[in-house]
Amino acid sequence: MGFVRATDTTGLSVGNKKMVVVDGKEILLTNIDGSYYAIANRCPHMGGSLVKGILEDGIITCPRHGSKFDVKTGRAVGGPTILFMKFKVKDDRSYPVKLEGSDIFIDLEK
Ligand code: FES
């Protein structure tokens, strides 16, 4: 399938995020310093919706148990905390993004 048009840059200014659905998959799109990044919106811990979390310095914090992911790579940089106990979490899936004009394309296969 390769790159698929997901959305355009409307409402996605620097430091912002939004969720798009591409081929039935929820994707978290972010704009970090003018570049766009895509990771799976479902937290790999227990499926929290990452778009509802806080995005700060390129790190999204899951609203459910506080896992943290680098939105550029999907890498987990902090695990969940439940009842004051820390756990590990898998990395999130990241996807290649390309911009054509103001259209944002995501490749779900890579
Ligand atoms: S569901 Fe995201 S940290 Fe638990």
PDB file of N, CA and C and ligand atoms in Angstrom:
ATOM      1  N   MET A   1       0.825  -1.197   0.000  1.00  0.00           N
ATOM      2  CA  MET A   1       0.000   0.000   0.000  1.00  0.00           C
ATOM      3  C   MET A   1       0.864   1.254   0.000  1.00  0.00           C
ATOM      4  N   GLY A   2       1.980   1.252   0.754  1.00  0.00           N
ATOM      5  CA  GLY A   2       2.875   2.407   0.775  1.00  0.00           C
ATOM      6  C   GLY A   2       2.249   3.607   1.467  1.00  0.00           C
ATOM      7  N   PHE A   3       2.714   4.780   1.068  1.00  0.00           N
ATOM      8  CA  PHE A   3       2.229   6.001   1.709  1.00  0.00           C
ATOM      9  C   PHE A   3       0.767   6.268   1.343  1.00  0.00           C
ATOM     10  N   VAL A   4      -0.009   6.637   2.363  1.00  0.00           N
ATOM     11  CA  VAL A   4      -1.424   6.951   2.197  1.00  0.00           C
ATOM     12  C   VAL A   4      -1.656   8.343   2.777  1.00  0.00           C
ATOM     13  N   ARG A   5      -2.457   9.157   2.061  1.00  0.00           N
ATOM     14  CA  ARG A   5      -2.764  10.477   2.589  1.00  0.00           C
ATOM     15  C   ARG A   5      -3.588  10.331   3.858  1.00  0.00           C
ATOM     16  N   ALA A   6      -3.119  10.961   4.935  1.00  0.00           N
ATOM     17  CA  ALA A   6      -3.792  10.838   6.222  1.00  0.00           C
ATOM     18  C   ALA A   6      -4.618  12.070   6.549  1.00  0.00           C
ATOM     19  N   THR A   7      -4.075  13.230   6.251  1.00  0.00           N
ATOM     20  CA  THR A   7      -4.728  14.480   6.610  1.00  0.00           C
ATOM     21  C   THR A   7      -3.919  15.613   5.989  1.00  0.00           C
ATOM     22  N   ASP A   8      -4.216  16.844   6.408  1.00  0.00           N
ATOM     23  CA  ASP A   8      -3.348  17.949   6.031  1.00  0.00           C
ATOM     24  C   ASP A   8      -2.845  18.624   7.309  1.00  0.00           C
ATOM     25  N   THR A   9      -2.077  19.658   7.120  1.00  0.00           N
ATOM     26  CA  THR A   9      -1.401  20.257   8.277  1.00  0.00           C
ATOM     27  C   THR A   9      -2.304  21.199   9.076  1.00  0.00           C
ATOM     28  N   THR A  10      -3.546  21.370   8.637  1.00  0.00           N
ATOM     29  CA  THR A  10      -4.470  22.257   9.346  1.00  0.00           C
ATOM     30  C   THR A  10      -4.599  21.839  10.814  1.00  0.00           C
ATOM     31  N   GLY A  11      -4.434  22.794  11.696  1.00  0.00           N
ATOM     32  CA  GLY A  11      -4.595  22.512  13.123  1.00  0.00           C
ATOM     33  C   GLY A  11      -3.446  21.762  13.748  1.00  0.00           C
ATOM     34  N   LEU A  12      -2.369  21.592  13.001  1.00  0.00           N
ATOM     35  CA  LEU A  12      -1.238  20.831  13.530  1.00  0.00           C
ATOM     36  C   LEU A  12       0.012  21.720  13.509  1.00  0.00           C
ATOM     37  N   SER A  13      -0.081  22.803  14.241  1.00  0.00           N
ATOM     38  CA  SER A  13       1.066  23.716  14.326  1.00  0.00           C
ATOM     39  C   SER A  13       2.138  23.136  15.248  1.00  0.00           C
ATOM     40  N   VAL A  14       3.286  23.768  15.300  1.00  0.00           N
ATOM     41  CA  VAL A  14       4.426  23.260  16.080  1.00  0.00           C
ATOM     42  C   VAL A  14       4.003  22.994  17.532  1.00  0.00           C
ATOM     43  N   GLY A  15       4.338  21.800  18.008  1.00  0.00           N
ATOM     44  CA  GLY A  15       4.044  21.426  19.396  1.00  0.00           C
ATOM     45  C   GLY A  15       2.665  20.837  19.585  1.00  0.00           C
ATOM     46  N   ASN A  16       1.901  20.702  18.476  1.00  0.00           N
ATOM     47  CA  ASN A  16       0.542  20.168  18.596  1.00  0.00           C
ATOM     48  C   ASN A  16       0.457  18.716  18.150  1.00  0.00           C
ATOM     49  N   LYS A  17      -0.697  18.113  18.411  1.00  0.00           N
ATOM     50  CA  LYS A  17      -0.932  16.703  18.094  1.00  0.00           C
ATOM     51  C   LYS A  17      -2.360  16.528  17.658  1.00  0.00           C
ATOM     52  N   LYS A  18      -2.603  15.489  16.887  1.00  0.00           N
ATOM     53  CA  LYS A  18      -3.983  15.104  16.590  1.00  0.00           C
ATOM     54  C   LYS A  18      -3.998  13.643  16.198  1.00  0.00           C
ATOM     55  N   MET A  19      -5.185  13.049  16.322  1.00  0.00           N
ATOM     56  CA  MET A  19      -5.331  11.656  15.946  1.00  0.00           C
ATOM     57  C   MET A  19      -5.971  11.575  14.575  1.00  0.00           C
ATOM     58  N   VAL A  20      -5.468  10.666  13.759  1.00  0.00           N
ATOM     59  CA  VAL A  20      -6.100  10.387  12.471  1.00  0.00           C
ATOM     60  C   VAL A  20      -6.334   8.882  12.399  1.00  0.00           C
ATOM     61  N   VAL A  21      -7.300   8.494  11.603  1.00  0.00           N
ATOM     62  CA  VAL A  21      -7.548   7.066  11.388  1.00  0.00           C
ATOM     63  C   VAL A  21      -7.181   6.753   9.949  1.00  0.00           C
ATOM     64  N   VAL A  22      -6.221   5.863   9.785  1.00  0.00           N
ATOM     65  CA  VAL A  22      -5.770   5.473   8.454  1.00  0.00           C
ATOM     66  C   VAL A  22      -5.904   3.961   8.345  1.00  0.00           C
ATOM     67  N   ASP A  23      -6.668   3.522   7.363  1.00  0.00           N
ATOM     68  CA  ASP A  23      -6.882   2.098   7.143  1.00  0.00           C
ATOM     69  C   ASP A  23      -7.348   1.410   8.438  1.00  0.00           C
ATOM     70  N   GLY A  24      -8.201   2.092   9.178  1.00  0.00           N
ATOM     71  CA  GLY A  24      -8.756   1.526  10.412  1.00  0.00           C
ATOM     72  C   GLY A  24      -7.854   1.608  11.625  1.00  0.00           C
ATOM     73  N   LYS A  25      -6.659   2.173  11.453  1.00  0.00           N
ATOM     74  CA  LYS A  25      -5.728   2.275  12.581  1.00  0.00           C
ATOM     75  C   LYS A  25      -5.693   3.700  13.111  1.00  0.00           C
ATOM     76  N   GLU A  26      -5.732   3.822  14.432  1.00  0.00           N
ATOM     77  CA  GLU A  26      -5.625   5.144  15.064  1.00  0.00           C
ATOM     78  C   GLU A  26      -4.151   5.524  15.150  1.00  0.00           C
ATOM     79  N   ILE A  27      -3.826   6.676  14.584  1.00  0.00           N
ATOM     80  CA  ILE A  27      -2.454   7.155  14.538  1.00  0.00           C
ATOM     81  C   ILE A  27      -2.366   8.500  15.244  1.00  0.00           C
ATOM     82  N   LEU A  28      -1.352   8.650  16.077  1.00  0.00           N
ATOM     83  CA  LEU A  28      -1.091   9.938  16.721  1.00  0.00           C
ATOM     84  C   LEU A  28      -0.084  10.689  15.857  1.00  0.00           C
ATOM     85  N   LEU A  29      -0.523  11.833  15.339  1.00  0.00           N
ATOM     86  CA  LEU A  29       0.354  12.682  14.529  1.00  0.00           C
ATOM     87  C   LEU A  29       0.822  13.857  15.377  1.00  0.00           C
ATOM     88  N   THR A  30       2.086  14.184  15.277  1.00  0.00           N
ATOM     89  CA  THR A  30       2.610  15.319  16.040  1.00  0.00           C
ATOM     90  C   THR A  30       3.469  16.191  15.136  1.00  0.00           C
ATOM     91  N   ASN A  31       3.569  17.432  15.533  1.00  0.00           N
ATOM     92  CA  ASN A  31       4.450  18.386  14.856  1.00  0.00           C
ATOM     93  C   ASN A  31       5.497  18.821  15.872  1.00  0.00           C
ATOM     94  N   ILE A  32       6.727  18.368  15.662  1.00  0.00           N
ATOM     95  CA  ILE A  32       7.820  18.711  16.570  1.00  0.00           C
ATOM     96  C   ILE A  32       8.812  19.566  15.789  1.00  0.00           C
ATOM     97  N   ASP A  33       8.893  20.823  16.152  1.00  0.00           N
ATOM     98  CA  ASP A  33       9.815  21.763  15.511  1.00  0.00           C
ATOM     99  C   ASP A  33       9.641  21.800  13.992  1.00  0.00           C
ATOM    100  N   GLY A  34       8.402  21.658  13.531  1.00  0.00           N
ATOM    101  CA  GLY A  34       8.132  21.778  12.107  1.00  0.00           C
ATOM    102  C   GLY A  34       8.222  20.475  11.326  1.00  0.00           C
ATOM    103  N   SER A  35       8.588  19.382  11.984  1.00  0.00           N
ATOM    104  CA  SER A  35       8.586  18.072  11.335  1.00  0.00           C
ATOM    105  C   SER A  35       7.440  17.241  11.908  1.00  0.00           C
ATOM    106  N   TYR A  36       6.907  16.375  11.061  1.00  0.00           N
ATOM    107  CA  TYR A  36       5.737  15.585  11.462  1.00  0.00           C
ATOM    108  C   TYR A  36       6.142  14.148  11.755  1.00  0.00           C
ATOM    109  N   TYR A  37       5.500  13.585  12.789  1.00  0.00           N
ATOM    110  CA  TYR A  37       5.810  12.225  13.221  1.00  0.00           C
ATOM    111  C   TYR A  37       4.519  11.472  13.489  1.00  0.00           C
ATOM    112  N   ALA A  38       4.573  10.150  13.288  1.00  0.00           N
ATOM    113  CA  ALA A  38       3.385   9.320  13.489  1.00  0.00           C
ATOM    114  C   ALA A  38       3.744   8.095  14.323  1.00  0.00           C
ATOM    115  N   ILE A  39       2.961   7.864  15.373  1.00  0.00           N
ATOM    116  CA  ILE A  39       3.076   6.626  16.149  1.00  0.00           C
ATOM    117  C   ILE A  39       1.656   6.103  16.381  1.00  0.00           C
ATOM    118  N   ALA A  40       1.561   4.852  16.794  1.00  0.00           N
ATOM    119  CA  ALA A  40       0.239   4.299  17.098  1.00  0.00           C
ATOM    120  C   ALA A  40      -0.380   5.070  18.255  1.00  0.00           C
ATOM    121  N   ASN A  41      -1.674   5.361  18.135  1.00  0.00           N
ATOM    122  CA  ASN A  41      -2.340   6.128  19.194  1.00  0.00           C
ATOM    123  C   ASN A  41      -2.650   5.277  20.412  1.00  0.00           C
ATOM    124  N   ARG A  42      -2.760   3.971  20.222  1.00  0.00           N
ATOM    125  CA  ARG A  42      -3.090   3.091  21.353  1.00  0.00           C
ATOM    126  C   ARG A  42      -1.824   2.777  22.138  1.00  0.00           C
ATOM    127  N   CYS A  43      -1.842   3.122  23.400  1.00  0.00           N
ATOM    128  CA  CYS A  43      -0.689   2.840  24.267  1.00  0.00           C
ATOM    129  C   CYS A  43      -0.432   1.340  24.309  1.00  0.00           C
ATOM    130  N   PRO A  44       0.842   0.920  24.139  1.00  0.00           N
ATOM    131  CA  PRO A  44       1.133  -0.511  24.160  1.00  0.00           C
ATOM    132  C   PRO A  44       0.938  -1.148  25.541  1.00  0.00           C
ATOM    133  N   HIS A  45       0.731  -0.343  26.570  1.00  0.00           N
ATOM    134  CA  HIS A  45       0.490  -0.915  27.898  1.00  0.00           C
ATOM    135  C   HIS A  45      -0.917  -1.506  27.969  1.00  0.00           C
ATOM    136  N   MET A  46      -1.939  -0.668  28.026  1.00  0.00           N
ATOM    137  CA  MET A  46      -3.313  -1.173  28.117  1.00  0.00           C
ATOM    138  C   MET A  46      -4.261  -0.393  27.216  1.00  0.00           C
ATOM    139  N   GLY A  47      -3.713   0.160  26.143  1.00  0.00           N
ATOM    140  CA  GLY A  47      -4.567   0.737  25.111  1.00  0.00           C
ATOM    141  C   GLY A  47      -5.059   2.151  25.353  1.00  0.00           C
ATOM    142  N   GLY A  48      -4.454   2.872  26.285  1.00  0.00           N
ATOM    143  CA  GLY A  48      -4.848   4.264  26.505  1.00  0.00           C
ATOM    144  C   GLY A  48      -4.710   5.076  25.221  1.00  0.00           C
ATOM    145  N   SER A  49      -5.536   6.091  25.090  1.00  0.00           N
ATOM    146  CA  SER A  49      -5.511   6.934  23.897  1.00  0.00           C
ATOM    147  C   SER A  49      -4.469   8.035  24.087  1.00  0.00           C
ATOM    148  N   LEU A  50      -3.336   7.889  23.408  1.00  0.00           N
ATOM    149  CA  LEU A  50      -2.218   8.817  23.636  1.00  0.00           C
ATOM    150  C   LEU A  50      -2.557  10.246  23.248  1.00  0.00           C
ATOM    151  N   VAL A  51      -3.471  10.446  22.290  1.00  0.00           N
ATOM    152  CA  VAL A  51      -3.796  11.815  21.886  1.00  0.00           C
ATOM    153  C   VAL A  51      -4.384  12.606  23.057  1.00  0.00           C
ATOM    154  N   LYS A  52      -4.925  11.907  24.041  1.00  0.00           N
ATOM    155  CA  LYS A  52      -5.500  12.574  25.215  1.00  0.00           C
ATOM    156  C   LYS A  52      -4.440  12.901  26.263  1.00  0.00           C
ATOM    157  N   GLY A  53      -3.193  12.482  26.009  1.00  0.00           N
ATOM    158  CA  GLY A  53      -2.117  12.741  26.952  1.00  0.00           C
ATOM    159  C   GLY A  53      -1.461  14.089  26.719  1.00  0.00           C
ATOM    160  N   ILE A  54      -0.475  14.372  27.537  1.00  0.00           N
ATOM    161  CA  ILE A  54       0.241  15.648  27.441  1.00  0.00           C
ATOM    162  C   ILE A  54       1.483  15.459  26.581  1.00  0.00           C
ATOM    163  N   LEU A  55       1.657  16.383  25.604  1.00  0.00           N
ATOM    164  CA  LEU A  55       2.839  16.378  24.737  1.00  0.00           C
ATOM    165  C   LEU A  55       3.760  17.507  25.183  1.00  0.00           C
ATOM    166  N   GLU A  56       4.965  17.117  25.574  1.00  0.00           N
ATOM    167  CA  GLU A  56       5.910  18.113  26.072  1.00  0.00           C
ATOM    168  C   GLU A  56       7.318  17.696  25.673  1.00  0.00           C
ATOM    169  N   ASP A  57       8.035  18.593  25.019  1.00  0.00           N
ATOM    170  CA  ASP A  57       9.414  18.319  24.599  1.00  0.00           C
ATOM    171  C   ASP A  57       9.531  17.026  23.801  1.00  0.00           C
ATOM    172  N   GLY A  58       8.572  16.753  22.933  1.00  0.00           N
ATOM    173  CA  GLY A  58       8.638  15.575  22.066  1.00  0.00           C
ATOM    174  C   GLY A  58       8.283  14.273  22.758  1.00  0.00           C
ATOM    175  N   ILE A  59       7.780  14.360  23.978  1.00  0.00           N
ATOM    176  CA  ILE A  59       7.397  13.166  24.737  1.00  0.00           C
ATOM    177  C   ILE A  59       5.899  13.223  25.021  1.00  0.00           C
ATOM    178  N   ILE A  60       5.198  12.115  24.673  1.00  0.00           N
ATOM    179  CA  ILE A  60       3.772  12.046  24.995  1.00  0.00           C
ATOM    180  C   ILE A  60       3.607  11.163  26.237  1.00  0.00           C
ATOM    181  N   THR A  61       2.801  11.639  27.166  1.00  0.00           N
ATOM    182  CA  THR A  61       2.538  10.887  28.396  1.00  0.00           C
ATOM    183  C   THR A  61       1.137  10.305  28.331  1.00  0.00           C
ATOM    184  N   CYS A  62       1.040   8.994  28.468  1.00  0.00           N
ATOM    185  CA  CYS A  62      -0.260   8.328  28.404  1.00  0.00           C
ATOM    186  C   CYS A  62      -1.136   8.800  29.563  1.00  0.00           C
ATOM    187  N   PRO A  63      -2.401   9.149  29.257  1.00  0.00           N
ATOM    188  CA  PRO A  63      -3.268   9.661  30.319  1.00  0.00           C
ATOM    189  C   PRO A  63      -3.712   8.595  31.316  1.00  0.00           C
ATOM    190  N   ARG A  64      -3.524   7.322  30.990  1.00  0.00           N
ATOM    191  CA  ARG A  64      -4.051   6.290  31.895  1.00  0.00           C
ATOM    192  C   ARG A  64      -3.086   5.974  33.039  1.00  0.00           C
ATOM    193  N   HIS A  65      -1.855   5.591  32.741  1.00  0.00           N
ATOM    194  CA  HIS A  65      -0.924   5.218  33.821  1.00  0.00           C
ATOM    195  C   HIS A  65       0.431   5.892  33.676  1.00  0.00           C
ATOM    196  N   GLY A  66       0.530   6.870  32.781  1.00  0.00           N
ATOM    197  CA  GLY A  66       1.721   7.706  32.750  1.00  0.00           C
ATOM    198  C   GLY A  66       2.920   7.187  31.970  1.00  0.00           C
ATOM    199  N   SER A  67       2.760   6.144  31.161  1.00  0.00           N
ATOM    200  CA  SER A  67       3.886   5.742  30.311  1.00  0.00           C
ATOM    201  C   SER A  67       4.255   6.900  29.399  1.00  0.00           C
ATOM    202  N   LYS A  68       5.547   6.980  29.070  1.00  0.00           N
ATOM    203  CA  LYS A  68       6.023   8.086  28.235  1.00  0.00           C
ATOM    204  C   LYS A  68       6.691   7.528  26.983  1.00  0.00           C
ATOM    205  N   PHE A  69       6.397   8.160  25.848  1.00  0.00           N
ATOM    206  CA  PHE A  69       6.954   7.715  24.576  1.00  0.00           C
ATOM    207  C   PHE A  69       7.522   8.899  23.807  1.00  0.00           C
ATOM    208  N   ASP A  70       8.685   8.637  23.178  1.00  0.00           N
ATOM    209  CA  ASP A  70       9.272   9.613  22.270  1.00  0.00           C
ATOM    210  C   ASP A  70       8.441   9.587  20.983  1.00  0.00           C
ATOM    211  N   VAL A  71       7.789  10.691  20.645  1.00  0.00           N
ATOM    212  CA  VAL A  71       6.893  10.671  19.481  1.00  0.00           C
ATOM    213  C   VAL A  71       7.652  10.601  18.160  1.00  0.00           C
ATOM    214  N   LYS A  72       8.962  10.852  18.172  1.00  0.00           N
ATOM    215  CA  LYS A  72       9.738  10.748  16.936  1.00  0.00           C
ATOM    216  C   LYS A  72      10.035   9.291  16.586  1.00  0.00           C
ATOM    217  N   THR A  73      10.180   8.459  17.611  1.00  0.00           N
ATOM    218  CA  THR A  73      10.617   7.082  17.381  1.00  0.00           C
ATOM    219  C   THR A  73       9.648   6.033  17.926  1.00  0.00           C
ATOM    220  N   GLY A  74       8.759   6.419  18.811  1.00  0.00           N
ATOM    221  CA  GLY A  74       7.882   5.463  19.490  1.00  0.00           C
ATOM    222  C   GLY A  74       8.550   4.804  20.691  1.00  0.00           C
ATOM    223  N   ARG A  75       9.822   5.123  20.907  1.00  0.00           N
ATOM    224  CA  ARG A  75      10.561   4.466  21.995  1.00  0.00           C
ATOM    225  C   ARG A  75       9.950   4.817  23.354  1.00  0.00           C
ATOM    226  N   ALA A  76       9.780   3.795  24.182  1.00  0.00           N
ATOM    227  CA  ALA A  76       9.288   4.022  25.546  1.00  0.00           C
ATOM    228  C   ALA A  76      10.415   4.646  26.362  1.00  0.00           C
ATOM    229  N   VAL A  77      10.131   5.768  27.003  1.00  0.00           N
ATOM    230  CA  VAL A  77      11.137   6.422  27.837  1.00  0.00           C
ATOM    231  C   VAL A  77      10.695   6.456  29.294  1.00  0.00           C
ATOM    232  N   GLY A  78       9.547   5.857  29.574  1.00  0.00           N
ATOM    233  CA  GLY A  78       9.069   5.764  30.959  1.00  0.00           C
ATOM    234  C   GLY A  78       7.896   4.806  31.003  1.00  0.00           C
ATOM    235  N   GLY A  79       7.899   3.921  31.984  1.00  0.00           N
ATOM    236  CA  GLY A  79       6.845   2.911  32.084  1.00  0.00           C
ATOM    237  C   GLY A  79       5.665   3.404  32.906  1.00  0.00           C
ATOM    238  N   PRO A  80       4.623   2.588  32.956  1.00  0.00           N
ATOM    239  CA  PRO A  80       3.436   2.966  33.714  1.00  0.00           C
ATOM    240  C   PRO A  80       3.675   2.882  35.220  1.00  0.00           C
ATOM    241  N   THR A  81       2.906   3.659  35.935  1.00  0.00           N
ATOM    242  CA  THR A  81       2.915   3.602  37.389  1.00  0.00           C
ATOM    243  C   THR A  81       1.503   3.253  37.845  1.00  0.00           C
ATOM    244  N   ILE A  82       1.397   2.133  38.565  1.00  0.00           N
ATOM    245  CA  ILE A  82       0.089   1.698  39.067  1.00  0.00           C
ATOM    246  C   ILE A  82       0.244   1.429  40.551  1.00  0.00           C
ATOM    247  N   LEU A  83      -0.575   2.086  41.339  1.00  0.00           N
ATOM    248  CA  LEU A  83      -0.498   1.946  42.804  1.00  0.00           C
ATOM    249  C   LEU A  83       0.935   2.137  43.290  1.00  0.00           C
ATOM    250  N   PHE A  84       1.568   3.168  42.798  1.00  0.00           N
ATOM    251  CA  PHE A  84       2.931   3.558  43.177  1.00  0.00           C
ATOM    252  C   PHE A  84       3.998   2.566  42.731  1.00  0.00           C
ATOM    253  N   MET A  85       3.609   1.562  41.955  1.00  0.00           N
ATOM    254  CA  MET A  85       4.612   0.610  41.460  1.00  0.00           C
ATOM    255  C   MET A  85       4.909   0.914  40.000  1.00  0.00           C
ATOM    256  N   LYS A  86       6.196   0.891  39.656  1.00  0.00           N
ATOM    257  CA  LYS A  86       6.622   1.161  38.276  1.00  0.00           C
ATOM    258  C   LYS A  86       6.726  -0.149  37.505  1.00  0.00           C
ATOM    259  N   PHE A  87       6.301  -0.109  36.260  1.00  0.00           N
ATOM    260  CA  PHE A  87       6.375  -1.276  35.387  1.00  0.00           C
ATOM    261  C   PHE A  87       7.080  -0.889  34.097  1.00  0.00           C
ATOM    262  N   LYS A  88       7.382  -1.908  33.297  1.00  0.00           N
ATOM    263  CA  LYS A  88       7.970  -1.644  31.984  1.00  0.00           C
ATOM    264  C   LYS A  88       6.877  -1.668  30.937  1.00  0.00           C
ATOM    265  N   VAL A  89       7.154  -1.003  29.834  1.00  0.00           N
ATOM    266  CA  VAL A  89       6.206  -1.008  28.728  1.00  0.00           C
ATOM    267  C   VAL A  89       6.997  -1.172  27.435  1.00  0.00           C
ATOM    268  N   LYS A  90       6.368  -1.805  26.453  1.00  0.00           N
ATOM    269  CA  LYS A  90       7.017  -1.959  25.145  1.00  0.00           C
ATOM    270  C   LYS A  90       7.080  -0.614  24.437  1.00  0.00           C
ATOM    271  N   ASP A  91       7.982  -0.537  23.468  1.00  0.00           N
ATOM    272  CA  ASP A  91       8.013   0.637  22.603  1.00  0.00           C
ATOM    273  C   ASP A  91       6.711   0.700  21.798  1.00  0.00           C
ATOM    274  N   ASP A  92       6.331   1.906  21.428  1.00  0.00           N
ATOM    275  CA  ASP A  92       5.174   2.080  20.563  1.00  0.00           C
ATOM    276  C   ASP A  92       5.643   1.924  19.114  1.00  0.00           C
ATOM    277  N   ARG A  93       4.700   1.659  18.235  1.00  0.00           N
ATOM    278  CA  ARG A  93       4.998   1.531  16.804  1.00  0.00           C
ATOM    279  C   ARG A  93       5.108   2.923  16.199  1.00  0.00           C
ATOM    280  N   SER A  94       6.138   3.139  15.397  1.00  0.00           N
ATOM    281  CA  SER A  94       6.229   4.421  14.695  1.00  0.00           C
ATOM    282  C   SER A  94       6.130   4.169  13.190  1.00  0.00           C
ATOM    283  N   TYR A  95       5.721   5.177  12.467  1.00  0.00           N
ATOM    284  CA  TYR A  95       5.479   5.050  11.027  1.00  0.00           C
ATOM    285  C   TYR A  95       6.170   6.177  10.273  1.00  0.00           C
ATOM    286  N   PRO A  96       6.685   5.883   9.078  1.00  0.00           N
ATOM    287  CA  PRO A  96       7.269   6.946   8.248  1.00  0.00           C
ATOM    288  C   PRO A  96       6.197   7.953   7.813  1.00  0.00           C
ATOM    289  N   VAL A  97       6.594   9.217   7.788  1.00  0.00           N
ATOM    290  CA  VAL A  97       5.694  10.301   7.395  1.00  0.00           C
ATOM    291  C   VAL A  97       6.355  11.098   6.280  1.00  0.00           C
ATOM    292  N   LYS A  98       5.567  11.546   5.310  1.00  0.00           N
ATOM    293  CA  LYS A  98       6.098  12.495   4.335  1.00  0.00           C
ATOM    294  C   LYS A  98       5.059  13.576   4.082  1.00  0.00           C
ATOM    295  N   LEU A  99       5.578  14.725   3.720  1.00  0.00           N
ATOM    296  CA  LEU A  99       4.743  15.902   3.492  1.00  0.00           C
ATOM    297  C   LEU A  99       4.809  16.249   2.018  1.00  0.00           C
ATOM    298  N   GLU A 100       3.647  16.447   1.399  1.00  0.00           N
ATOM    299  CA  GLU A 100       3.595  16.926   0.012  1.00  0.00           C
ATOM    300  C   GLU A 100       2.681  18.129   0.001  1.00  0.00           C
ATOM    301  N   GLY A 101       3.252  19.311  -0.171  1.00  0.00           N
ATOM    302  CA  GLY A 101       2.466  20.528  -0.012  1.00  0.00           C
ATOM    303  C   GLY A 101       2.009  20.607   1.427  1.00  0.00           C
ATOM    304  N   SER A 102       0.695  20.669   1.621  1.00  0.00           N
ATOM    305  CA  SER A 102       0.185  20.665   3.001  1.00  0.00           C
ATOM    306  C   SER A 102      -0.450  19.318   3.347  1.00  0.00           C
ATOM    307  N   ASP A 103      -0.261  18.320   2.493  1.00  0.00           N
ATOM    308  CA  ASP A 103      -0.821  16.994   2.762  1.00  0.00           C
ATOM    309  C   ASP A 103       0.188  16.102   3.482  1.00  0.00           C
ATOM    310  N   ILE A 104      -0.292  15.387   4.484  1.00  0.00           N
ATOM    311  CA  ILE A 104       0.557  14.492   5.274  1.00  0.00           C
ATOM    312  C   ILE A 104       0.238  13.049   4.889  1.00  0.00           C
ATOM    313  N   PHE A 105       1.275  12.321   4.530  1.00  0.00           N
ATOM    314  CA  PHE A 105       1.143  10.923   4.145  1.00  0.00           C
ATOM    315  C   PHE A 105       1.848  10.037   5.177  1.00  0.00           C
ATOM    316  N   ILE A 106       1.262   8.886   5.445  1.00  0.00           N
ATOM    317  CA  ILE A 106       1.829   7.938   6.411  1.00  0.00           C
ATOM    318  C   ILE A 106       1.951   6.584   5.723  1.00  0.00           C
ATOM    319  N   ASP A 107       3.058   5.915   5.987  1.00  0.00           N
ATOM    320  CA  ASP A 107       3.265   4.556   5.465  1.00  0.00           C
ATOM    321  C   ASP A 107       3.048   3.577   6.607  1.00  0.00           C
ATOM    322  N   LEU A 108       1.955   2.845   6.572  1.00  0.00           N
ATOM    323  CA  LEU A 108       1.621   1.916   7.660  1.00  0.00           C
ATOM    324  C   LEU A 108       2.356   0.591   7.551  1.00  0.00           C
ATOM    325  N   GLU A 109       3.021   0.359   6.423  1.00  0.00           N
ATOM    326  CA  GLU A 109       3.636  -0.954   6.217  1.00  0.00           C
ATOM    327  C   GLU A 109       5.050  -1.057   6.749  1.00  0.00           C
ATOM    328  N   LYS A 110       5.705   0.058   6.922  1.00  0.00           N
ATOM    329  CA  LYS A 110       7.109   0.003   7.355  1.00  0.00           C
ATOM    330  C   LYS A 110       7.213  -0.112   8.856  1.00  0.00           C
TER     331      LYS A 110
HETATM  332  S1  FES B   1      -2.571   2.379  29.157  1.00  0.00           S
HETATM  333 FE1  FES B   1      -0.935   3.750  28.798  1.00  0.00          FE
HETATM  334  S2  FES B   1       0.240   3.646  30.575  1.00  0.00           S
HETATM  335 FE2  FES B   1      -1.322   2.199  30.911  1.00  0.00          FE
END
